[in-house]
Amino acid sequence: MKIIVAIKQVPLRDSHFRIAASGKWIEESDLSFEINEPDAYALEEALQLREKHGGEVIALCAGPERAQQTIRDALAKGADRAIHIETQDLNALDTLGVAQLLAAAAKPEQADLILTGLQSDDLGAGQTGVVVAELLGIPHSTIIMQAEVRDRVIRVKRELENGWFQHIEMPLPVVLTIQSGSNKLRYATLMGIKKAKNKEVKRITPAELGAESSAAAKIEKIYAPQKSKQTQIFEGDPKAAAAQLVEKLKFEARVL
Amino acid sequence: MSILVILEQHNGQWHRISWETLAAGQQLGVALGLPVEAAIAGKGVEGPASEAATRKLEKVWAVEHDLLEQYTADGHTAAFEELIRKTQPSLVLFPHTYQVRDFAPKLATRFSQVLVSDVIAARNDNGLVLVRQFFQGKLSGDIRPGGSPCFASLQAGAWRADQLETGSAAMETFVPTLDASRIRQKPEPPFRETARAVDLSAAGIIVSVGRGIKEESNIPVVRELAAALGAELAASRPICDAGWLPMERQVGSSGQTVAPKIYIAVGISGAIQHLVGMKGAKTIVAINKDPNAPIFEVADYGIVGDLFEVVPALVEALKKAKG
Ligand SMILES: Cc1cc2nc3c(=O)[nH]c(=O)nc-3n(C[C@H](O)[C@H](O)[C@H](O)COP(=O)(O)OP(=O)(O)OC[C@H]3O[C@@H](n4cnc5c(N)ncnc54)[C@H](O)[C@@H]3O)c2cc1C
């Protein structure tokens, strides 16, 4: 089975964000980056399916030069090869623009399965996988916890709201968006890291993919969220803060 | 030129964000000077459609087909594509549900558009401006959509269903031309994993723990706080995914919805999927080392600090207060 995993590099979850001078995005120069968490689960699912069914796992990533690190990490964990779509500024594209690049790069591979995370930790649009499926003309399903393949048919466990689930069957090829936490993530081994150095990373530009597009939905301004509540914050010495809080809960909120 | 609001129901049961989205549609209709229509798809949806028609709207479409009885991404996309080509709205609003996440991006792609998802506010500022969150709620941003129709899904709780205006709307049945062979997903009936042994919705006090706890071996830190308060222990999803606490103690959109007197969030960032499960608590307390964590936006009281120092100090203070 040939499996493509679309992965994105995003700032570390615990980053402290500063707004860039343009006011339209964050200042990226002082941030560290990692694989988008749900994409890490998509990669894990792909590696497990390959272990069961044989075949090949291809990591597909659109992003600037720094995304090489995330690609190397995916190869070290066990992806067989990678395709890096080199885009200087991913934010100049909207979801459709990015999906067009990914679809154009995926198409010649004729993969049986394309996996990606259900959303990204930065934009959180939650659409890339679905749009890629539509552009490739293949079926999809989202928020997937498990996948089983038998005779060119895939049966997936999809998460619904409030603790409900559902199984869905589809004929391959398909695109699935994978939910976080569905598997235990593996670590790269020393051997894996060594092997990764010799694995193929094909670099390709948007122009070569013939999929240059501009954004239909533009970010005009980015800013700190407005508070919906007046929050009383206690800072400083933990003991004093704790005592103040207990006082407030007892005499102001009257909930103790 | 109109606004089309897509409503969601399952087996005759409304998804509650449907009404919030309809209220948003009415308000944007006024702001943008556009008539508002609604649509609902399924099999036997005339009943729900006629209920929607008691609201102030131009028209309600009952999108009716045997093949829409069970939700599929292919079926819903095809049905709504046909309706949108017929009615030519300039703005299509959806409730941001799991189902909408599954098909609306595909539908938008059919019109060479993107879905502006999980929108928390909207206004007319020389044209439509949509507000959504970035970085898991740490930042907000204004989006100016281009092209027509614009597709947007609205976050749960961002608009208020009680602001919905009543009225009376025309109802029309629309039968899309669906082809069974083009619906590739074969869905099976929904199921629940295990019976819930713990009902957190009845709890008066909840201490809830998130990834800030770092390791399973640190769980006793919050357990002690729960004991000091006589509280139930709950958690964010990653804690339950990791098996540090059982699934049935998960709070949020894929877990339980709770409304205790006090909800103490310890080392929880406050992602929207968590917030929807606990926003209804009377008093919310957040303990987090990051002053910009979105959990503080809904908190009444907050302590900014390291939970490993703050929580033991809080246990002490509680013991002292009890005397
Ligand atoms: C479809 C879908 C459904 C979901 N359903 C749910 C759901 O039902 N429930 C749910 O909870 N999530 C759900 N999620 C996941 C959600 O998006 C978040 O990823 C999750 O809630 C984050 O959990 P967290 O706050 O514990 O972790 P993080 O976001 O990693 O936050 C950890 C927090 O701990 C703080 N911290 C770290 N160290 C310390 C310290 N020493 N002292 C104090 N604070 C510290 C950090 O500042 C940070 O704010 C869902 C996601 C999706 C996409």
XYZ file of C-alpha atoms and ligand atoms in Angstrom, chain A residues 13-14 37-38 118-119 121 143 159-163 178-180, chain B residues 98 101 136 138 208-214 235-241 250-256 263 265-277 287-296 303-311, ligand 1:
127
model
C 2.497 24.929 21.401
C 3.960 26.749 24.364
C 0.440 17.431 16.580
C -2.479 15.799 14.719
C -7.595 16.902 11.358
C -6.448 20.500 11.813
C -2.366 24.065 15.652
C -11.821 13.053 12.647
C -15.481 10.445 16.076
C -18.839 12.186 16.494
C -19.766 14.703 19.147
C -20.418 13.988 22.852
C -18.688 10.628 23.013
C -6.650 11.827 11.786
C -7.586 12.804 15.337
C -4.882 13.320 17.995
C -18.278 17.868 13.290
C -16.275 20.149 9.246
C -5.733 27.468 19.607
C -4.213 32.560 21.736
C -9.864 19.506 36.076
C -6.329 18.747 34.994
C -4.541 19.351 31.699
C -1.245 18.708 30.057
C 0.471 21.163 32.392
C 0.647 18.238 34.837
C 3.347 16.809 32.543
C -9.427 16.316 32.686
C -8.746 17.732 29.260
C -8.658 15.302 26.391
C -4.902 14.648 26.120
C -4.894 13.415 29.742
C -7.614 10.860 28.953
C -6.059 9.936 25.598
C -13.012 14.015 29.935
C -14.661 17.422 29.662
C -15.338 19.047 26.295
C -16.949 18.681 22.913
C -16.024 15.016 22.669
C -16.460 14.391 26.386
C -18.912 15.572 29.024
C -14.568 24.545 38.019
C -8.777 24.271 35.547
C -5.225 23.280 36.390
C -2.655 23.407 33.574
C -5.349 23.556 30.888
C -4.807 25.995 28.018
C -8.483 26.563 27.208
C -8.907 25.305 23.641
C -12.437 25.884 22.348
C -13.186 22.140 22.378
C -12.510 22.167 26.100
C -14.298 25.461 26.815
C -17.603 24.353 25.262
C -17.779 21.629 27.903
C -4.212 27.998 37.325
C -1.714 28.355 34.513
C 1.853 29.545 34.129
C 1.071 31.331 30.864
C -0.725 34.666 31.462
C -1.893 34.583 27.822
C -3.524 31.161 28.030
C -7.065 31.447 26.590
C -8.502 29.771 29.716
C -8.092 33.132 31.481
C -3.536 32.362 39.442
C -0.627 32.833 37.086
C 2.084 30.513 38.252
C 3.597 27.055 38.331
C 0.893 24.590 39.293
C 3.417 22.507 41.223
C 3.813 25.438 43.609
C 0.312 26.869 43.437
C -1.735 23.698 43.915
C -12.488 17.523 17.107
C -11.775 17.799 18.390
C -12.381 17.450 19.580
C -11.757 17.713 20.790
N -12.400 17.415 21.959
C -11.861 17.801 23.140
C -12.543 17.606 24.390
O -13.657 17.074 24.447
N -11.930 18.013 25.533
C -10.704 18.618 25.538
O -10.211 18.981 26.616
N -10.030 18.796 24.377
C -10.572 18.396 23.187
N -9.857 18.576 22.026
C -8.447 18.978 22.106
C -8.245 20.470 22.298
O -8.217 21.092 21.027
C -6.897 20.751 22.986
O -5.864 20.170 22.239
C -6.839 20.222 24.408
O -7.981 20.637 25.136
C -5.595 20.729 25.078
O -5.478 20.164 26.354
P -4.640 20.916 27.496
O -5.212 22.253 27.722
O -4.589 19.975 28.644
O -3.178 20.961 26.863
P -2.340 22.163 26.274
O -3.101 22.911 25.275
O -1.020 21.611 25.910
O -2.175 23.160 27.520
C -1.367 22.916 28.624
C -1.394 24.163 29.485
O -0.678 23.925 30.672
C 0.060 25.077 31.011
N 1.182 24.647 31.840
C 2.261 23.911 31.483
N 3.059 23.692 32.529
C 2.484 24.299 33.595
C 2.836 24.425 34.973
N 3.946 23.864 35.470
N 2.030 25.124 35.779
C 0.889 25.703 35.281
N 0.505 25.602 34.000
C 1.298 24.904 33.169
C 0.482 25.665 29.692
O 0.748 27.052 29.816
C -0.748 25.377 28.823
O -1.642 26.465 28.833
C -10.481 18.311 20.801
C -9.878 18.659 19.602
C -10.515 18.427 18.401
C -9.850 18.857 17.154
